[in-house]
mmCIF file of C-alpha atoms in Angstrom:
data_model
loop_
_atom_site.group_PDB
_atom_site.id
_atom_site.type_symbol
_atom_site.label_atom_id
_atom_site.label_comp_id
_atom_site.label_asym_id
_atom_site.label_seq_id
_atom_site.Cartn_x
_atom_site.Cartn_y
_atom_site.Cartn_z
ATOM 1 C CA UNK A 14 18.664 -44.494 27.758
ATOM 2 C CA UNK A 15 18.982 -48.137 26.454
ATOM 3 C CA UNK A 16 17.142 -49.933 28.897
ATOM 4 C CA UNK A 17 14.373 -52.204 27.231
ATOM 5 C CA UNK A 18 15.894 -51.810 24.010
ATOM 6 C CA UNK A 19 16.489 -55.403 22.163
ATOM 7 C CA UNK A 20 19.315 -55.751 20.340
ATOM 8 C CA UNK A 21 20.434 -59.545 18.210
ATOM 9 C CA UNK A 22 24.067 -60.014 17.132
ATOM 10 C CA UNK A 23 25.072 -62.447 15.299
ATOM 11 C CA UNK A 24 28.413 -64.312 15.503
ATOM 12 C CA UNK A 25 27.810 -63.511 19.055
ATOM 13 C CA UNK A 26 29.341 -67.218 20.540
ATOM 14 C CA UNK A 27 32.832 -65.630 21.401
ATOM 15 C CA UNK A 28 35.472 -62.798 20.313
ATOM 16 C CA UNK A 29 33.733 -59.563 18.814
ATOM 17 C CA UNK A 30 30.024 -60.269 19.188
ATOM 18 C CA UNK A 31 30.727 -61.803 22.488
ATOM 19 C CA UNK A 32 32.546 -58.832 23.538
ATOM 20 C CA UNK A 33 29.566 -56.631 22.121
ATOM 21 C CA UNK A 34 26.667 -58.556 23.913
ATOM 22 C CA UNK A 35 28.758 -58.499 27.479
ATOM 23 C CA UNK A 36 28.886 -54.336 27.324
ATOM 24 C CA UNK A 37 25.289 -54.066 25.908
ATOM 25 C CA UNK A 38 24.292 -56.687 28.687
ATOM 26 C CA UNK A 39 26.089 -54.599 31.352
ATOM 27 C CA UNK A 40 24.093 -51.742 30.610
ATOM 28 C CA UNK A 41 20.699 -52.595 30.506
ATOM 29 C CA UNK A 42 20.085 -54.413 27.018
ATOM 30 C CA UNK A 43 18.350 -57.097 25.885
ATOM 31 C CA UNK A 44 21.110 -59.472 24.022
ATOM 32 C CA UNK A 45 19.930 -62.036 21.346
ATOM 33 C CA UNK A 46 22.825 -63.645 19.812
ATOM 34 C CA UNK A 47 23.032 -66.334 17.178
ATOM 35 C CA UNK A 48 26.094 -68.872 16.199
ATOM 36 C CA UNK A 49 26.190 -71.555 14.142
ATOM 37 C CA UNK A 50 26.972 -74.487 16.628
ATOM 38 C CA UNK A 51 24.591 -76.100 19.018
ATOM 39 C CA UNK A 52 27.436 -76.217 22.106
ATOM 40 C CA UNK A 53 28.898 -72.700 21.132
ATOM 41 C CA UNK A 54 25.551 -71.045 21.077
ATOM 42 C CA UNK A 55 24.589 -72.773 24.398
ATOM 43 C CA UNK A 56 27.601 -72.361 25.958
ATOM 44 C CA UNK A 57 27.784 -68.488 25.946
ATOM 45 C CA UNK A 58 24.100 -68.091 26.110
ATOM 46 C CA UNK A 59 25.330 -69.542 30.306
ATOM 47 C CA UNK A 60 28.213 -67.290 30.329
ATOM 48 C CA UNK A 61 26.525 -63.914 29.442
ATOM 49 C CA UNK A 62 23.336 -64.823 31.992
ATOM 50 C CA UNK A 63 26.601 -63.693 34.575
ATOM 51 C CA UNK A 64 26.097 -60.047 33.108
ATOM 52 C CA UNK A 65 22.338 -60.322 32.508
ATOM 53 C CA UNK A 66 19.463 -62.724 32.746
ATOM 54 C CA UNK A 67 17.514 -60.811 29.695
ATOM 55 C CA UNK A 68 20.098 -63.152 26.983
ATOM 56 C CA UNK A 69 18.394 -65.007 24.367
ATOM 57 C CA UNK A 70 21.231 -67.871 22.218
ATOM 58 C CA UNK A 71 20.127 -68.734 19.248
ATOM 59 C CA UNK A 72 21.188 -71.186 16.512
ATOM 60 C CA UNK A 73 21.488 -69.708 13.381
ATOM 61 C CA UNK A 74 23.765 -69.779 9.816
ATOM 62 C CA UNK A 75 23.850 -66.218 8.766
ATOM 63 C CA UNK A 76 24.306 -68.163 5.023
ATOM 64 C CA UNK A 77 20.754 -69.205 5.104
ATOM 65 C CA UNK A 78 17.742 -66.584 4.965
ATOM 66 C CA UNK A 79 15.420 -68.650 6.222
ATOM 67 C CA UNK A 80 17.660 -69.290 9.560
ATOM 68 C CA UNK A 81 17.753 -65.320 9.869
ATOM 69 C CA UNK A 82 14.444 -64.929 9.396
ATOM 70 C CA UNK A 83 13.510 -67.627 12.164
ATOM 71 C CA UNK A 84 15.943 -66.148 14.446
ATOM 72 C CA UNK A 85 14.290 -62.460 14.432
ATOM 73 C CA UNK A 86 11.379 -64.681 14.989
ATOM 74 C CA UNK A 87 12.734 -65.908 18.019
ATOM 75 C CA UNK A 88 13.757 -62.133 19.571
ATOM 76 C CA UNK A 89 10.711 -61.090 18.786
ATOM 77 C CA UNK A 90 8.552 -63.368 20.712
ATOM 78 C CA UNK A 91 11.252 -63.750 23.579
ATOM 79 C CA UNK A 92 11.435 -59.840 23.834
ATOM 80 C CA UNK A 93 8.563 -58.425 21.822
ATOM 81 C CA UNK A 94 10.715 -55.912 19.745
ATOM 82 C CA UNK A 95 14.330 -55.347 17.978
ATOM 83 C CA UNK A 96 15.721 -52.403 18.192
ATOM 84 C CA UNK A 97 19.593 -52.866 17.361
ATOM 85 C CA UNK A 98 20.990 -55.171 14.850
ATOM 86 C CA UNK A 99 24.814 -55.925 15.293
ATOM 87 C CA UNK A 100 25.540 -57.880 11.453
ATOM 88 C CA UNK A 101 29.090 -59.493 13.131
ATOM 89 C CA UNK A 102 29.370 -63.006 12.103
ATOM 90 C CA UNK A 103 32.503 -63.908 9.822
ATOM 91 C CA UNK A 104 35.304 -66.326 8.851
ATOM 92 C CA UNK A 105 38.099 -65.549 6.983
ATOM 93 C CA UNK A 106 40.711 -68.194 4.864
ATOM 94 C CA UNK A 107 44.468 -66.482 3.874
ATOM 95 C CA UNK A 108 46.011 -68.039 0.924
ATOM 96 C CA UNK A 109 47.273 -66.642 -2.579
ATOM 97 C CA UNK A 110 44.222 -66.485 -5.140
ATOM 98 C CA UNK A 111 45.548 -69.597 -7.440
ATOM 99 C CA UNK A 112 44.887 -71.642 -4.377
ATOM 100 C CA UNK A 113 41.632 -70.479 -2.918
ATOM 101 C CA UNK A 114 39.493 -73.296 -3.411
ATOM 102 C CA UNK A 115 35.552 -72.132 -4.987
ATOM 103 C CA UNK A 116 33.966 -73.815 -1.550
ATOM 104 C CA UNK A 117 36.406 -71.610 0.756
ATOM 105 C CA UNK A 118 35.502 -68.615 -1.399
ATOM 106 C CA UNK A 119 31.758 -69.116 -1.334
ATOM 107 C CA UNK A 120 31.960 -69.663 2.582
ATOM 108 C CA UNK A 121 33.747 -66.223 2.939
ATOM 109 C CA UNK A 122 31.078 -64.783 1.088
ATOM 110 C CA UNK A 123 28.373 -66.105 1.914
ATOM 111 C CA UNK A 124 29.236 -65.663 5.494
ATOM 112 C CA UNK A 125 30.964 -62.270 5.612
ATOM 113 C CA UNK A 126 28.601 -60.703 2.630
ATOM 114 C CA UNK A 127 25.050 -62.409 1.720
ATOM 115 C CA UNK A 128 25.156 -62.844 5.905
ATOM 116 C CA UNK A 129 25.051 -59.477 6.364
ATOM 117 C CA UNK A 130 22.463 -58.821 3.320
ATOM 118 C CA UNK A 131 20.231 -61.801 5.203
ATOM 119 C CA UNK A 132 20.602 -60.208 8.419
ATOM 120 C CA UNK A 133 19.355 -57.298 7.175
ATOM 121 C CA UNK A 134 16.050 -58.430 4.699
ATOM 122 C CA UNK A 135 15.471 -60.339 7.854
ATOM 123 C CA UNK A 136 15.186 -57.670 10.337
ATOM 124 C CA UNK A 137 14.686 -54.634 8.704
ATOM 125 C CA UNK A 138 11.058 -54.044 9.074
ATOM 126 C CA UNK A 139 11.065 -54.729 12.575
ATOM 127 C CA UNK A 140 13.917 -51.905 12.749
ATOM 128 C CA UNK A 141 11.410 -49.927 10.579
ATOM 129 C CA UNK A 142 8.639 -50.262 13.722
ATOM 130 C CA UNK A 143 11.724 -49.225 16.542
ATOM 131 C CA UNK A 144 13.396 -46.759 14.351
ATOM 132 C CA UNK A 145 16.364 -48.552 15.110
ATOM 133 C CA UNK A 146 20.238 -49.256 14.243
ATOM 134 C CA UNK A 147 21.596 -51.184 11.861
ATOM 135 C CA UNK A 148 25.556 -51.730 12.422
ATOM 136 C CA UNK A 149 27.844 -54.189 10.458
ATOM 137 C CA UNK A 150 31.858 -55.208 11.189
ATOM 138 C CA UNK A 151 33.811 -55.291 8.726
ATOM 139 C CA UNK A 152 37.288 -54.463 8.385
ATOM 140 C CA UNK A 153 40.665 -52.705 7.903
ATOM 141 C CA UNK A 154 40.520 -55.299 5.103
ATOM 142 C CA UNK A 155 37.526 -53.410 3.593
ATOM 143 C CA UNK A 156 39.704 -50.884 2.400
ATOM 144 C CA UNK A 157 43.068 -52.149 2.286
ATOM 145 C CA UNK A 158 44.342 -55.096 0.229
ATOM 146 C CA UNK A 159 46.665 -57.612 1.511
ATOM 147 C CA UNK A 160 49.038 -60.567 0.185
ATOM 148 C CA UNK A 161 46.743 -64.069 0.319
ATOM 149 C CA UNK A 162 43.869 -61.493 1.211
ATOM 150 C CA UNK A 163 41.556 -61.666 -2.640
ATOM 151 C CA UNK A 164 38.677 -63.564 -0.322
ATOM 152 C CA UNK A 165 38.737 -62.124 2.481
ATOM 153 C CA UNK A 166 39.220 -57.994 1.034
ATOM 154 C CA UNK A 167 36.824 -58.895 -1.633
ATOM 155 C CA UNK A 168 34.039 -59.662 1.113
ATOM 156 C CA UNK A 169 35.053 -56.872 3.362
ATOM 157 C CA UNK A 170 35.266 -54.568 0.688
ATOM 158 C CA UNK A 171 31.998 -56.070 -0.065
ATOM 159 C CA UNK A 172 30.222 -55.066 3.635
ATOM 160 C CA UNK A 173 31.530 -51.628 3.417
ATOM 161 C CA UNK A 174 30.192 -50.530 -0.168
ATOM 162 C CA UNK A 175 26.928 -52.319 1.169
ATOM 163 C CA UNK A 176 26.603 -50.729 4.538
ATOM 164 C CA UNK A 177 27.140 -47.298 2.695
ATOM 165 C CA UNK A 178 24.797 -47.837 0.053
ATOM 166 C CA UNK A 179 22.200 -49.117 2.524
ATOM 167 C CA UNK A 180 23.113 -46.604 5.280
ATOM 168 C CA UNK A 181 21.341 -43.965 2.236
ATOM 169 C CA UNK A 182 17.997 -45.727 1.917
ATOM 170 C CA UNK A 183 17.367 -46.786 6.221
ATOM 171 C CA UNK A 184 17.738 -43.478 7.077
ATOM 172 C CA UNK A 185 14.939 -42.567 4.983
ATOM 173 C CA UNK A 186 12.989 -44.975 7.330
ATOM 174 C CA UNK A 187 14.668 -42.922 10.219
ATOM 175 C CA UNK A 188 16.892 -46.243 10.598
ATOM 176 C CA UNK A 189 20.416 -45.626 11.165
ATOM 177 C CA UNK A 190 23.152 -47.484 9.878
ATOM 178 C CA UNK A 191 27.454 -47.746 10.373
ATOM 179 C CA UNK A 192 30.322 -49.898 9.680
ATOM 180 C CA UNK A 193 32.787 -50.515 11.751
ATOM 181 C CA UNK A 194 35.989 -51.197 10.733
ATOM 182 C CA UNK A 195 38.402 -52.491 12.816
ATOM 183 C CA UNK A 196 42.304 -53.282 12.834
ATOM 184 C CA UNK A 197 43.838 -56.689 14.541
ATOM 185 C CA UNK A 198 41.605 -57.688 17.352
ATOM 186 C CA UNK A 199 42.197 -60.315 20.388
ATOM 187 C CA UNK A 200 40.007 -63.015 18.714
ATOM 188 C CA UNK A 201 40.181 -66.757 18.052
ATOM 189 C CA UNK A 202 39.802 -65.792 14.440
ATOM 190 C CA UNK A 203 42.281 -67.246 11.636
ATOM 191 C CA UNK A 204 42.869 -70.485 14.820
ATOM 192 C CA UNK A 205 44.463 -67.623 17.202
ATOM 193 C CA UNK A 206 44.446 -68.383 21.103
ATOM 194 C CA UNK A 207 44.260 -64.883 22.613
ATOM 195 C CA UNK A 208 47.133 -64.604 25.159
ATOM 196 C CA UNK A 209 49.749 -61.991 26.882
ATOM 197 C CA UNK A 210 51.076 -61.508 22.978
ATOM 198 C CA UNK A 211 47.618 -60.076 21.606
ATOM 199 C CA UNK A 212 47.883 -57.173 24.927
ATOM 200 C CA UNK A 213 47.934 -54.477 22.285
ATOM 201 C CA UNK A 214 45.599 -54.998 20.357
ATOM 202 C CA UNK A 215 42.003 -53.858 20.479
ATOM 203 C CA UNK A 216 39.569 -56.021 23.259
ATOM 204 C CA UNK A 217 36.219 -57.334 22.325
ATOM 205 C CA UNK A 218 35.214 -55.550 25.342
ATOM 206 C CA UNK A 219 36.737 -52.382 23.471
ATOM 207 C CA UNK A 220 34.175 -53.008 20.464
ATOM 208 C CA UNK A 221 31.488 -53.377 22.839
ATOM 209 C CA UNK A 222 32.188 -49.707 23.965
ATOM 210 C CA UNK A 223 32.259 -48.712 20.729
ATOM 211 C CA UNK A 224 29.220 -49.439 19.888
ATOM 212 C CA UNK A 225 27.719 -48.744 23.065
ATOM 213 C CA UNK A 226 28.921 -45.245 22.254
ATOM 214 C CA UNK A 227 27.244 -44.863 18.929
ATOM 215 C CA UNK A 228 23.804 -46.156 20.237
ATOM 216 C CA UNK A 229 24.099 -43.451 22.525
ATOM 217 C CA UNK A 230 24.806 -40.756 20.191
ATOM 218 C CA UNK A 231 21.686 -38.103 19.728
ATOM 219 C CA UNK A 232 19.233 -39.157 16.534
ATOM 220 C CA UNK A 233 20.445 -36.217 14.577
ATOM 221 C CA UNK A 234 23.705 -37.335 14.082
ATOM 222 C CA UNK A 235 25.126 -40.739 12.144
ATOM 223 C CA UNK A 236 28.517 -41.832 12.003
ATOM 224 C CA UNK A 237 28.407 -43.610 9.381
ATOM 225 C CA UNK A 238 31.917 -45.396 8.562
ATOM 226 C CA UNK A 239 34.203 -45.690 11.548
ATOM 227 C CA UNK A 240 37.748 -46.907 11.644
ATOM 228 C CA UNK A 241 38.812 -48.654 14.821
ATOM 229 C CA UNK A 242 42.467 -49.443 15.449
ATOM 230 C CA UNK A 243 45.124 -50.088 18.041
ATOM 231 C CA UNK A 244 47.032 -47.045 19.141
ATOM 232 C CA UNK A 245 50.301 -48.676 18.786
ATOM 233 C CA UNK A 246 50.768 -52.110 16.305
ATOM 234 C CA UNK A 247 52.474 -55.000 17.818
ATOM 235 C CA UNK A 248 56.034 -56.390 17.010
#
């Protein structure tokens, strides 16, 4: 059913979009992912050619337009179409409002909200051609609010009121669009090294299923908001 579909994922160097492109790879798709360092990008682009040789790393800030623009560039003469677009890169900085410097807020969202916009103007009328999918992470934080959390909620509130919004007009275009939303995931993300402690917590092999699941699901139907948490939180 997926095989020579293209998908491109961005943030796709480790954790999450890692996880995503290793289950797509596994099951018979194209992978283009993009990161924003040289050696990261490089790096997993060897790693995932263990699942599949059809894997395409690219370098590419999600902050800049013209980067995304060049990158869907790139899939599209490495695998002549897109059908899947996995909007995943994103950075997050904790501390209480009064200390949230204007660079660290602009970074959060730029990365975690104009990123996903940029993905988006940047691919969508190649998704147009494929009829394709359009899927965004954001968060638990996209709908609850959190101590030290005003960045980080207000872009992941951000990505879900988007994804929404612009879920109504793709579909028009017969392109369909969700956001995912998940709880505490076994990531580097906030400097965590995933060990024995982050066991109950949801895999990036476990978002990979997920959204293998939803490309799978019949055209006629569109989940279009999904929440995505461990069955039982952590001490």
């Amino acid at each position: 059913m997926l095989e020579n579909k293209v998908a491109y994922i961005t943030g796709g160097t480790k954790g999450i979009g890692f996880g995503i492109a290793k289950i797509l790879l596994e099951n018979g798709v194209s992978v283009a992912f993009s990161g924003r360092k040289k050696e990261d990008v490089e790096k997993a682009e060897q790693e995932l050619k263990h699942y599949s040789g059809n894997v395409l790393g690219i370098v590419s800030d999600v902050k800049n337009l013209q980067n995304e623009e060049q990158a869907v560039q790139s899939v599209k003469e490495k695998f002549g179409r897109l059908d899947f677009v996995i909007a995943n890169a994103g950075l997050g900085v904790f501390k209480p409002v009064d200390q949230l410097s204007a660079e660290e807020w602009n970074d959060m969202i730029g990365t975690n909200l104009t990123g996903v916009f940029y993905t988006l103007k940047a691919s969508v009328e190649e998704l147009k051609k494929t009829e394709g999918y359009y899927i965004t992470v954001a968060s638990l934080a996209g709908a609850n609010f959190f101590e030290n959390g005003a960045g980080y909620n207000a872009s992941k509130f951000g990505v879900v009121g988007f994804t929404q919004a612009a879920m109504i007009d793709l579909r028009k275009h017969n392109i369909k669009s969700t956001v995912i939303m998940p709880g505490s995931v076994a990531t580097n993300f906030n400097g965590n090294v995933p060990s024995e402690k982050d066991a109950w917590k949801i895999q990036p092999e476990d978002m990979g299923n997920l959204v293998l699941d939803i490309l799978k699901m019949n055209q006629r139907v569109l989940p279009s908001k999904i929440e995505f948490r461990a069955t039982k939180p952590g001490n």
